[in-house]
Short mmCIF file of C-alpha atoms and ligand atoms in Angstrom, two decimals:
data_model
loop_
_atom_site.label_atom_id
_atom_site.label_comp_id
_atom_site.label_asym_id
_atom_site.label_seq_id
_atom_site.Cartn_x
_atom_site.Cartn_y
_atom_site.Cartn_z
CA UNK A 1 -37.92 15.57 9.74
CA UNK A 2 -40.42 18.28 8.09
CA UNK A 3 -38.78 18.86 4.63
CA UNK A 4 -37.08 15.54 3.39
CA UNK A 5 -34.49 15.03 0.94
CA UNK A 6 -36.31 13.88 -2.43
CA UNK A 7 -33.01 11.18 -2.85
CA UNK A 8 -30.05 10.58 -1.19
CA UNK A 9 -27.48 8.91 -2.85
CA UNK A 10 -24.69 7.26 -0.67
CA UNK A 11 -21.81 6.58 -2.24
CA UNK A 12 -19.84 3.30 -0.20
CA UNK A 13 -21.78 0.14 1.23
CA UNK A 14 -18.97 -0.11 3.81
CA UNK A 15 -19.70 0.32 7.48
CA UNK A 16 -20.09 3.74 7.63
CA UNK A 17 -22.36 3.74 4.83
CA UNK A 18 -24.20 1.19 5.62
CA UNK A 19 -25.16 2.67 9.02
CA UNK A 20 -26.19 5.58 7.63
CA UNK A 21 -29.02 3.97 5.23
CA UNK A 22 -29.75 1.79 8.05
CA UNK A 23 -30.38 4.82 10.70
CA UNK A 24 -32.35 7.58 8.19
CA UNK A 25 -34.38 4.31 7.31
CA UNK A 26 -35.52 3.87 11.29
CA UNK A 27 -36.43 7.36 11.03
CA UNK A 28 -38.43 6.35 7.39
CA UNK A 29 -36.37 8.20 5.19
CA UNK A 30 -34.95 6.49 1.99
CA UNK A 31 -31.39 6.50 0.36
CA UNK A 32 -29.75 4.73 -1.97
CA UNK A 33 -26.52 3.06 -1.66
CA UNK A 34 -24.04 2.58 -4.85
CA UNK A 35 -21.56 0.06 -3.98
CA UNK A 36 -18.83 -1.13 -6.38
CA UNK A 37 -18.85 -4.83 -5.26
CA UNK A 38 -20.46 -7.32 -7.03
CA UNK A 39 -21.76 -8.96 -4.06
CA UNK A 40 -21.62 -8.63 0.19
CA UNK A 41 -18.92 -11.38 -0.63
CA UNK A 42 -17.21 -10.35 -2.98
CA UNK A 43 -13.93 -8.99 -0.74
CA UNK A 44 -12.65 -10.45 2.04
CA UNK A 45 -14.10 -8.17 5.16
CA UNK A 46 -11.25 -9.05 7.38
CA UNK A 47 -10.16 -9.42 10.91
CA UNK A 48 -12.33 -8.23 14.04
CA UNK A 49 -13.55 -4.86 15.50
CA UNK A 50 -14.11 -3.55 18.89
CA UNK A 51 -17.01 -1.28 19.00
CA UNK A 52 -16.90 1.50 21.53
CA UNK A 53 -19.86 2.16 23.23
CA UNK A 54 -19.77 6.14 22.58
CA UNK A 55 -19.20 5.46 19.10
CA UNK A 56 -19.42 1.96 17.22
CA UNK A 57 -22.15 1.02 19.72
CA UNK A 58 -24.27 4.05 19.89
CA UNK A 59 -24.27 4.27 16.21
CA UNK A 60 -26.18 0.46 16.28
CA UNK A 61 -28.36 1.59 18.80
CA UNK A 62 -29.09 4.57 17.11
CA UNK A 63 -30.46 1.72 14.45
CA UNK A 64 -31.98 -0.25 17.01
CA UNK A 65 -29.43 -2.59 16.01
CA UNK A 66 -27.74 -3.27 19.33
CA UNK A 67 -29.71 -6.65 21.13
CA UNK A 68 -28.73 -8.11 17.50
CA UNK A 69 -24.82 -7.05 18.24
CA UNK A 70 -24.93 -8.49 21.35
CA UNK A 71 -25.52 -11.98 20.06
CA UNK A 72 -23.03 -11.74 17.59
CA UNK A 73 -19.90 -10.10 19.46
CA UNK A 74 -17.54 -12.16 21.03
CA UNK A 75 -17.33 -10.84 24.52
CA UNK A 76 -13.89 -13.22 24.73
CA UNK A 77 -12.17 -11.62 22.28
CA UNK A 78 -11.38 -8.73 24.97
CA UNK A 79 -8.31 -10.78 25.85
CA UNK A 80 -4.98 -8.70 25.47
CA UNK A 81 -1.88 -10.24 25.45
CA UNK A 82 1.49 -8.56 24.91
CA UNK A 83 4.74 -10.17 24.15
CA UNK A 84 8.73 -9.13 23.79
CA UNK A 85 10.18 -10.56 20.14
CA UNK A 86 11.39 -12.95 22.12
CA UNK A 87 7.88 -14.25 22.80
CA UNK A 88 7.83 -13.29 26.63
CA UNK A 89 4.91 -11.90 28.07
CA UNK A 90 5.05 -8.60 29.54
CA UNK A 91 1.60 -7.71 30.05
CA UNK A 92 -1.80 -10.46 29.87
CA UNK A 93 -5.33 -9.00 30.53
CA UNK A 94 -8.08 -11.78 30.37
CA UNK A 95 -11.67 -10.62 28.73
CA UNK A 96 -13.13 -7.84 30.81
CA UNK A 97 -16.44 -9.79 31.91
CA UNK A 98 -19.72 -9.51 29.22
CA UNK A 99 -16.98 -7.90 26.55
CA UNK A 100 -16.36 -4.79 28.85
CA UNK A 101 -16.27 -1.41 27.59
CA UNK A 102 -15.28 -2.44 23.68
CA UNK A 103 -16.89 -6.30 22.97
CA UNK A 104 -15.33 -7.47 19.70
CA UNK A 105 -17.21 -8.78 16.59
CA UNK A 106 -16.19 -9.75 13.22
CA UNK A 107 -16.02 -7.40 10.31
CA UNK A 108 -18.53 -10.00 7.69
CA UNK A 109 -20.80 -10.30 11.11
CA UNK A 110 -21.21 -6.86 11.56
CA UNK A 111 -21.35 -5.75 8.09
CA UNK A 112 -24.03 -8.82 7.44
CA UNK A 113 -26.35 -7.32 10.33
CA UNK A 114 -26.35 -3.44 8.68
CA UNK A 115 -27.01 -5.27 5.34
CA UNK A 116 -29.88 -7.26 6.88
CA UNK A 117 -31.52 -4.58 8.84
CA UNK A 118 -32.12 -2.64 5.25
CA UNK A 119 -35.10 -2.63 2.83
CA UNK A 120 -34.26 -4.87 -0.22
CA UNK A 121 -32.38 -3.17 -2.85
CA UNK A 122 -30.88 -0.59 -1.28
CA UNK A 123 -27.78 -1.12 -2.25
CA UNK A 124 -26.88 -1.41 -5.87
CA UNK A 125 -24.20 -3.92 -5.94
CA UNK A 126 -21.52 -3.86 -8.89
CA UNK A 127 -22.47 0.37 -9.37
CA UNK A 128 -18.62 1.61 -9.16
CA UNK A 129 -18.98 5.17 -9.52
CA UNK A 130 -16.36 6.93 -11.68
CA UNK A 131 -16.82 10.34 -10.74
CA UNK A 132 -19.13 13.49 -9.08
CA UNK A 133 -20.11 16.75 -9.81
CA UNK A 134 -22.19 19.33 -9.11
CA UNK A 135 -24.43 21.10 -11.79
CA UNK A 136 -24.20 24.42 -11.90
CA UNK A 137 -28.09 24.61 -10.80
CA UNK A 138 -26.29 23.14 -7.41
CA UNK A 139 -27.39 19.74 -7.71
CA UNK A 140 -24.91 16.47 -7.35
CA UNK A 141 -24.42 14.06 -9.66
CA UNK A 142 -22.31 10.73 -10.48
CA UNK A 143 -21.40 9.21 -13.11
CA UNK A 144 -21.43 5.62 -13.06
CA UNK A 145 -18.51 3.02 -14.48
CA UNK A 146 -20.92 1.72 -16.98
CA UNK A 147 -21.86 5.77 -18.40
CA UNK A 148 -24.90 5.75 -16.28
CA UNK A 149 -25.70 8.78 -14.30
CA UNK A 150 -27.84 9.97 -11.33
CA UNK A 151 -28.91 12.98 -9.81
CA UNK A 152 -29.76 13.71 -5.58
CA UNK A 153 -30.77 16.13 -4.10
CA UNK A 154 -28.02 14.90 -0.95
CA UNK A 155 -24.60 13.28 -2.15
CA UNK A 156 -22.39 11.32 0.83
CA UNK A 157 -19.41 10.04 0.09
CA UNK A 158 -19.14 6.90 2.30
CA UNK A 159 -16.23 5.33 -0.61
CA UNK A 160 -13.55 5.02 2.10
CA UNK A 161 -9.65 5.76 1.12
CA UNK A 162 -9.38 6.95 -2.10
CA UNK A 163 -13.11 8.44 -2.32
CA UNK A 164 -14.39 9.75 -5.43
CA UNK A 165 -17.04 11.94 -4.13
CA UNK A 166 -13.95 13.91 -1.77
CA UNK A 167 -12.29 16.10 -4.71
CA UNK A 168 -15.69 17.75 -4.64
CA UNK A 169 -14.80 18.57 -1.31
CA UNK A 170 -11.23 19.01 -0.82
CA UNK A 171 -7.72 18.64 -2.54
CA UNK A 172 -6.42 16.81 0.37
CA UNK A 173 -4.69 12.98 -0.23
CA UNK A 174 -4.38 10.25 2.01
CA UNK A 175 -0.23 10.33 2.57
CA UNK A 176 1.48 6.60 3.09
CA UNK A 177 2.54 6.69 6.78
CA UNK A 178 5.81 4.60 6.32
CA UNK A 179 4.70 1.41 7.82
CA UNK A 180 2.76 -1.58 5.93
CA UNK A 181 1.03 -4.41 7.21
CA UNK A 182 1.37 -7.72 5.67
CA UNK A 183 -1.98 -9.72 6.12
CA UNK A 184 -2.64 -13.17 6.23
CA UNK A 185 -5.08 -15.75 8.24
CA UNK A 186 -4.65 -19.41 9.55
CA UNK A 187 -7.43 -21.36 9.32
CA UNK A 188 -8.91 -24.27 11.21
CA UNK A 189 -6.04 -23.27 13.98
CA UNK A 190 -8.12 -25.39 16.79
CA UNK A 191 -6.94 -28.82 15.12
CA UNK A 192 -3.73 -27.07 12.67
CA UNK A 193 -1.85 -24.94 14.90
CA UNK A 194 -3.16 -25.46 18.47
CA UNK A 195 0.13 -23.92 19.90
CA UNK A 196 -0.39 -20.53 18.03
CA UNK A 197 -4.00 -20.47 18.61
CA UNK A 198 -2.33 -21.13 22.71
CA UNK A 199 -0.05 -18.04 22.08
CA UNK A 200 -2.66 -15.79 20.44
CA UNK A 201 -5.11 -16.44 23.02
CA UNK A 202 -9.08 -15.63 22.39
CA UNK A 203 -8.63 -11.58 21.55
CA UNK A 204 -5.84 -9.93 20.30
CA UNK A 205 -2.00 -10.34 20.76
CA UNK A 206 0.69 -7.74 20.13
CA UNK A 207 4.27 -8.81 19.72
CA UNK A 208 6.46 -5.58 19.03
CA UNK A 209 10.55 -4.73 18.85
CA UNK A 210 12.90 -3.44 16.27
CA UNK A 211 10.77 -0.61 15.36
CA UNK A 212 8.29 -3.50 13.98
CA UNK A 213 5.11 -6.00 15.44
CA UNK A 214 3.17 -9.10 15.20
CA UNK A 215 0.14 -8.79 15.81
CA UNK A 216 -2.51 -11.61 15.79
CA UNK A 217 -6.70 -11.39 16.30
CA UNK A 218 -8.67 -14.58 16.82
CA UNK A 219 -11.90 -14.52 15.01
CA UNK A 220 -14.79 -16.32 14.05
CA UNK A 221 -14.94 -19.75 12.01
CA UNK A 222 -11.77 -20.82 14.25
CA UNK A 223 -9.18 -18.28 12.31
CA UNK A 224 -6.10 -15.98 13.34
CA UNK A 225 -5.86 -13.20 11.60
CA UNK A 226 -2.31 -12.23 11.49
CA UNK A 227 -0.81 -8.71 10.64
CA UNK A 228 3.20 -8.35 10.01
CA UNK A 229 3.76 -4.69 10.60
CA UNK A 230 6.89 -3.54 8.90
CA UNK A 231 8.22 -0.17 7.79
CA UNK A 232 8.92 -0.18 4.31
CA UNK A 233 9.18 2.16 1.73
CA UNK A 234 5.40 2.40 -0.11
CA UNK A 235 6.99 0.81 -3.02
CA UNK A 236 7.91 -2.65 -1.18
CA UNK A 237 4.76 -4.10 -1.25
CA UNK A 238 3.47 -3.17 -4.54
CA UNK A 239 0.09 -4.65 -6.48
CA UNK A 240 1.80 -8.19 -6.28
CA UNK A 241 1.49 -10.81 -3.10
CA UNK A 242 4.78 -10.27 -1.37
CA UNK A 243 6.55 -13.88 -1.02
CA UNK A 244 6.37 -14.68 2.81
CA UNK A 245 9.59 -15.35 2.76
CA UNK A 246 10.87 -11.54 2.31
CA UNK A 247 8.36 -10.65 5.46
CA UNK A 248 9.98 -13.53 7.41
CA UNK A 249 13.45 -12.17 6.66
CA UNK A 250 12.66 -9.18 8.48
CA UNK A 251 11.66 -10.69 11.54
CA UNK A 252 15.43 -12.98 11.74
CA UNK A 253 15.76 -13.34 15.34
CA UNK A 254 11.95 -13.20 16.52
CA UNK A 255 10.33 -16.15 18.62
CA UNK A 256 9.93 -19.22 16.77
CA UNK A 257 6.09 -19.08 17.43
CA UNK A 258 5.75 -15.52 16.23
CA UNK A 259 7.16 -16.57 12.89
CA UNK A 260 5.38 -19.56 12.64
CA UNK A 261 2.12 -16.96 12.35
CA UNK A 262 3.44 -15.36 9.75
CA UNK A 263 4.86 -18.46 7.95
CA UNK A 264 2.10 -20.64 8.03
CA UNK A 265 -0.42 -18.72 6.76
CA UNK A 266 -2.98 -19.74 4.70
CA UNK A 267 -2.78 -18.33 0.84
CA UNK A 268 -0.28 -15.13 0.55
CA UNK A 269 0.08 -12.27 2.44
CA UNK A 270 -1.26 -9.14 1.40
CA UNK A 271 0.17 -5.96 1.82
CA UNK A 272 -2.01 -2.99 3.09
CA UNK A 273 0.33 -0.13 3.25
CA UNK A 274 -1.01 2.29 5.91
CA UNK A 275 -2.21 5.44 4.05
CA UNK A 276 -3.59 8.64 6.34
CA UNK A 277 -5.29 11.93 5.66
CA UNK A 278 -4.19 14.96 7.20
CA UNK A 279 -4.98 15.43 10.61
CA UNK A 280 -7.57 18.17 10.62
CA UNK A 281 -8.99 17.57 7.49
CA UNK A 282 -11.95 19.38 6.53
CA UNK A 283 -13.51 21.39 4.13
CA UNK A 284 -16.14 24.24 3.03
CA UNK A 285 -19.63 23.51 2.90
CA UNK A 286 -20.60 22.15 -0.94
CA UNK A 287 -24.35 22.33 -1.41
CA UNK A 288 -25.69 19.22 -1.19
CA UNK A 289 -22.32 17.10 -0.66
CA UNK A 290 -20.52 15.65 2.71
CA UNK A 291 -18.71 13.06 3.05
CA UNK A 292 -17.97 10.32 6.36
CA UNK A 293 -15.84 7.72 7.54
CA UNK A 294 -12.36 7.19 6.10
CA UNK A 295 -13.61 9.24 2.97
CA UNK A 296 -13.66 12.03 5.60
CA UNK A 297 -10.40 11.03 8.00
CA UNK A 298 -8.96 8.26 7.04
CA UNK A 299 -5.98 7.13 9.71
CA UNK A 300 -3.93 4.60 10.60
CA UNK A 301 -5.60 1.79 12.50
CA UNK A 302 -2.95 1.56 15.59
CA UNK A 303 -6.52 3.63 17.74
CA UNK A 304 -9.21 1.21 16.48
CA UNK A 305 -11.20 4.20 16.00
CA UNK A 306 -11.58 4.27 12.01
CA UNK A 307 -15.04 2.12 11.80
CA UNK A 308 -16.28 3.24 15.01
CA UNK A 309 -15.93 6.43 13.69
CA UNK A 310 -17.09 5.92 10.49
CA UNK A 311 -20.55 4.38 12.14
CA UNK A 312 -20.99 7.19 14.57
CA UNK A 313 -20.52 9.70 11.41
CA UNK A 314 -22.86 7.63 9.62
CA UNK A 315 -25.62 7.81 12.57
CA UNK A 316 -24.79 11.36 12.98
CA UNK A 317 -25.21 12.27 9.44
CA UNK A 318 -28.64 10.75 9.54
CA UNK A 319 -29.83 12.27 12.92
CA UNK A 320 -29.29 15.69 11.42
CA UNK A 321 -31.28 14.83 8.40
CA UNK A 322 -33.83 13.87 10.28
CA UNK A 323 -34.00 16.30 12.82
CA UNK A 324 -33.20 19.37 10.41
CA UNK A 325 -35.90 21.52 8.51
CA UNK A 326 -33.41 21.75 5.40
CA UNK A 327 -30.50 19.89 3.84
CA UNK A 328 -27.84 22.50 4.50
CA UNK A 329 -28.72 23.36 7.86
CA UNK A 330 -28.43 19.55 8.63
CA UNK A 331 -24.76 19.06 6.85
CA UNK A 332 -23.39 22.68 8.52
CA UNK A 333 -24.80 20.72 11.75
CA UNK A 334 -23.06 17.32 11.23
CA UNK A 335 -19.66 18.72 9.98
CA UNK A 336 -19.39 21.27 12.77
CA UNK A 337 -19.49 18.17 15.16
CA UNK A 338 -17.48 15.88 12.64
CA UNK A 339 -14.35 17.85 12.13
CA UNK A 340 -13.02 18.39 15.84
CA UNK A 341 -14.03 14.75 17.20
CA UNK A 342 -12.49 13.18 13.97
CA UNK A 343 -8.83 15.22 14.31
CA UNK A 344 -9.04 14.30 17.90
CA UNK A 345 -9.37 10.23 17.04
CA UNK A 346 -6.55 11.00 13.69
CA UNK A 347 -4.03 12.56 16.59
CA UNK A 348 -4.06 9.65 18.61
CA UNK A 349 -3.97 7.09 15.77
CA UNK A 350 -0.91 8.81 14.35
CA UNK A 351 0.45 9.09 18.19
CA UNK A 352 -0.28 5.10 18.29
CA UNK A 353 1.24 4.45 14.87
CA UNK A 354 4.55 6.58 16.11
CA UNK A 355 4.89 4.96 19.77
CA UNK A 356 4.47 1.51 19.02
CA UNK A 357 6.94 1.09 16.63
CA UNK A 358 9.57 3.27 18.11
CA UNK A 359 12.74 1.37 19.17
CA UNK A 360 11.02 1.84 23.15
CA UNK A 361 7.60 0.92 21.67
CA UNK A 362 7.41 -2.05 23.82
CA UNK A 363 7.53 0.01 26.62
CA UNK A 364 5.44 2.27 25.36
CA UNK A 365 2.57 -0.26 24.42
CA UNK A 366 2.78 -1.32 27.74
CA UNK A 367 2.29 1.45 29.45
CA UNK A 368 -0.78 2.48 26.98
CA UNK A 369 -2.84 -0.97 27.90
CA UNK A 370 -2.44 -0.64 31.55
CA UNK A 371 -3.69 2.19 31.88
CA UNK A 372 -6.49 0.81 29.59
CA UNK A 373 -6.95 -1.95 31.42
CA UNK A 374 -7.21 0.39 34.42
CA UNK A 375 -9.82 1.80 32.69
CA UNK A 376 -8.34 5.18 31.57
CA UNK A 377 -9.61 5.21 27.88
CA UNK A 378 -5.99 4.93 26.62
CA UNK A 379 -6.78 3.72 23.74
C1 LIG B 1 -5.47 -3.57 8.89
C2 LIG B 1 -6.45 -2.58 9.34
C3 LIG B 1 -7.55 -2.81 11.05
C4 LIG B 1 -8.12 -1.89 11.17
N1 LIG B 1 -8.47 -2.58 12.27
C5 LIG B 1 -9.72 -1.25 12.71
C6 LIG B 1 -10.53 -1.42 14.12
O1 LIG B 1 -9.78 -2.60 14.90
N2 LIG B 1 -11.27 -0.83 14.72
C7 LIG B 1 -11.22 0.01 14.03
O2 LIG B 1 -12.25 1.18 14.50
N3 LIG B 1 -11.06 0.27 12.86
C8 LIG B 1 -10.18 -0.21 12.39
N4 LIG B 1 -9.89 -0.09 10.82
C9 LIG B 1 -10.24 0.85 10.19
C10 LIG B 1 -11.81 0.63 9.56
O3 LIG B 1 -11.77 -0.69 8.52
C11 LIG B 1 -11.61 1.72 8.82
O4 LIG B 1 -11.94 2.58 9.22
C12 LIG B 1 -13.31 1.55 8.49
O5 LIG B 1 -13.41 0.52 7.66
C13 LIG B 1 -13.72 2.88 7.49
O6 LIG B 1 -15.24 2.49 7.17
P1 LIG B 1 -15.98 3.43 5.78
O7 LIG B 1 -17.36 2.58 5.92
O8 LIG B 1 -15.65 5.01 6.12
O9 LIG B 1 -14.83 2.93 4.61
P2 LIG B 1 -14.69 1.71 4.05
O10 LIG B 1 -14.28 -0.04 4.94
O11 LIG B 1 -13.22 1.16 2.81
O12 LIG B 1 -15.93 1.13 2.94
C14 LIG B 1 -15.70 1.94 1.71
C15 LIG B 1 -16.91 1.42 0.46
O13 LIG B 1 -17.29 2.06 -0.27
C16 LIG B 1 -16.99 1.13 -1.73
N5 LIG B 1 -16.43 2.05 -2.69
C17 LIG B 1 -15.13 2.39 -3.08
N6 LIG B 1 -14.73 3.25 -4.06
C18 LIG B 1 -16.00 3.10 -4.63
C19 LIG B 1 -16.61 3.67 -5.71
N7 LIG B 1 -15.80 4.47 -6.65
N8 LIG B 1 -17.65 3.43 -6.19
C20 LIG B 1 -18.40 2.83 -5.25
N9 LIG B 1 -18.67 2.30 -4.10
C21 LIG B 1 -16.96 2.29 -3.48
C22 LIG B 1 -15.93 -0.04 -1.42
O14 LIG B 1 -15.73 -1.16 -2.02
C23 LIG B 1 -16.56 -0.27 0.09
O15 LIG B 1 -17.64 -1.25 0.54
C24 LIG B 1 -8.85 -0.81 10.37
C25 LIG B 1 -7.90 -0.81 8.92
C26 LIG B 1 -7.26 -1.32 8.64
C27 LIG B 1 -6.56 -0.96 7.18
#
């Protein structure tokens, strides 16, 4: 790179923002990540992710982290089970040898890998951004929650669904999809929940029916993550933790084992309402500002694309910055590829959400998974 921006501010230390910082670092370019969480362990990082060769793993490769990823990944996590609501099995695909196309990794391990790869001090923990502006001279600036202001040559919004940077570029707001995941977790399943561990297997188990689902993932630390998936009004699961019984009542005639995955959760079920930005969300160029990941293209998780794309965005933006002479040319190149790529995945994610939770969702999911297992990428 001939003329590196002198200061790059990345808002958000999720998988996208950290990948950007890491790949910039491999090109010898410094950046600062402003992250609202007080520390890496402030918030539970969620379940497991399968990383696609063309997106998540390509991004790790750009950051020189592919070998470390292989050490941390769980090849057995590729096992896939599809059940009907009475517990009968429609599909059981064992994990492909070596993890196949999309090996699984726990989110906390992946975020830890990225964090450990950055120079000390790159991430400023406990730095919540309240707002962002662009000065009349065309220079972006952040105002932090404590009132401090920070100017930068390049500002990247990697701050997820409710981005504070997005309003600089677009009026778009995430819209509720009509679907909420009730997030629960079972601990010590090898000893305390052996029958449920067998039901879920070593990877992901989908049970679908009645326009609902119980989706369970085996994750590291001998745990199972369970997402009870329901179509409810946006306000049904408000900020209060929802009583387990209220969720169970939505699955009255489901198999006892599937109900136990909900009922036996350690701790309260946490509502995760699914929001999405409009498919094809884009913006006009604003000097010195761009977005990546969920801030740019929030989509339902039903195609397993969001984290993979956030990482690819980060790697591609870093590459553009490193290989272009000025920031604006780099941002134009990055966004020219970003918009169609994310529109395609957002449309697929919306289609999966719709299909899996239709009355005939079980059959549609079986068709999708069968073609995926046979080698077609039918995520
Ligand atoms: C239940 C569920 C399951 C999913 N499963 C998958 C899957 O299997 N595969 C897949 O690819 N994707 C999956 N996704 C999607 C994936 O989680 C997201 O797309 C991905 O995390 C987006 O990464 P990001 O870095 O853009 O944003 P985030 O992960 O949201 O990170 C944003 C960061 O910004 C910080 N932040 C926010 N606001 C501020 C602020 N004002 N100031 C400073 N910091 C701020 C946050 O604390 C956070 O650390 C799933 C999502 C959900 C909800």
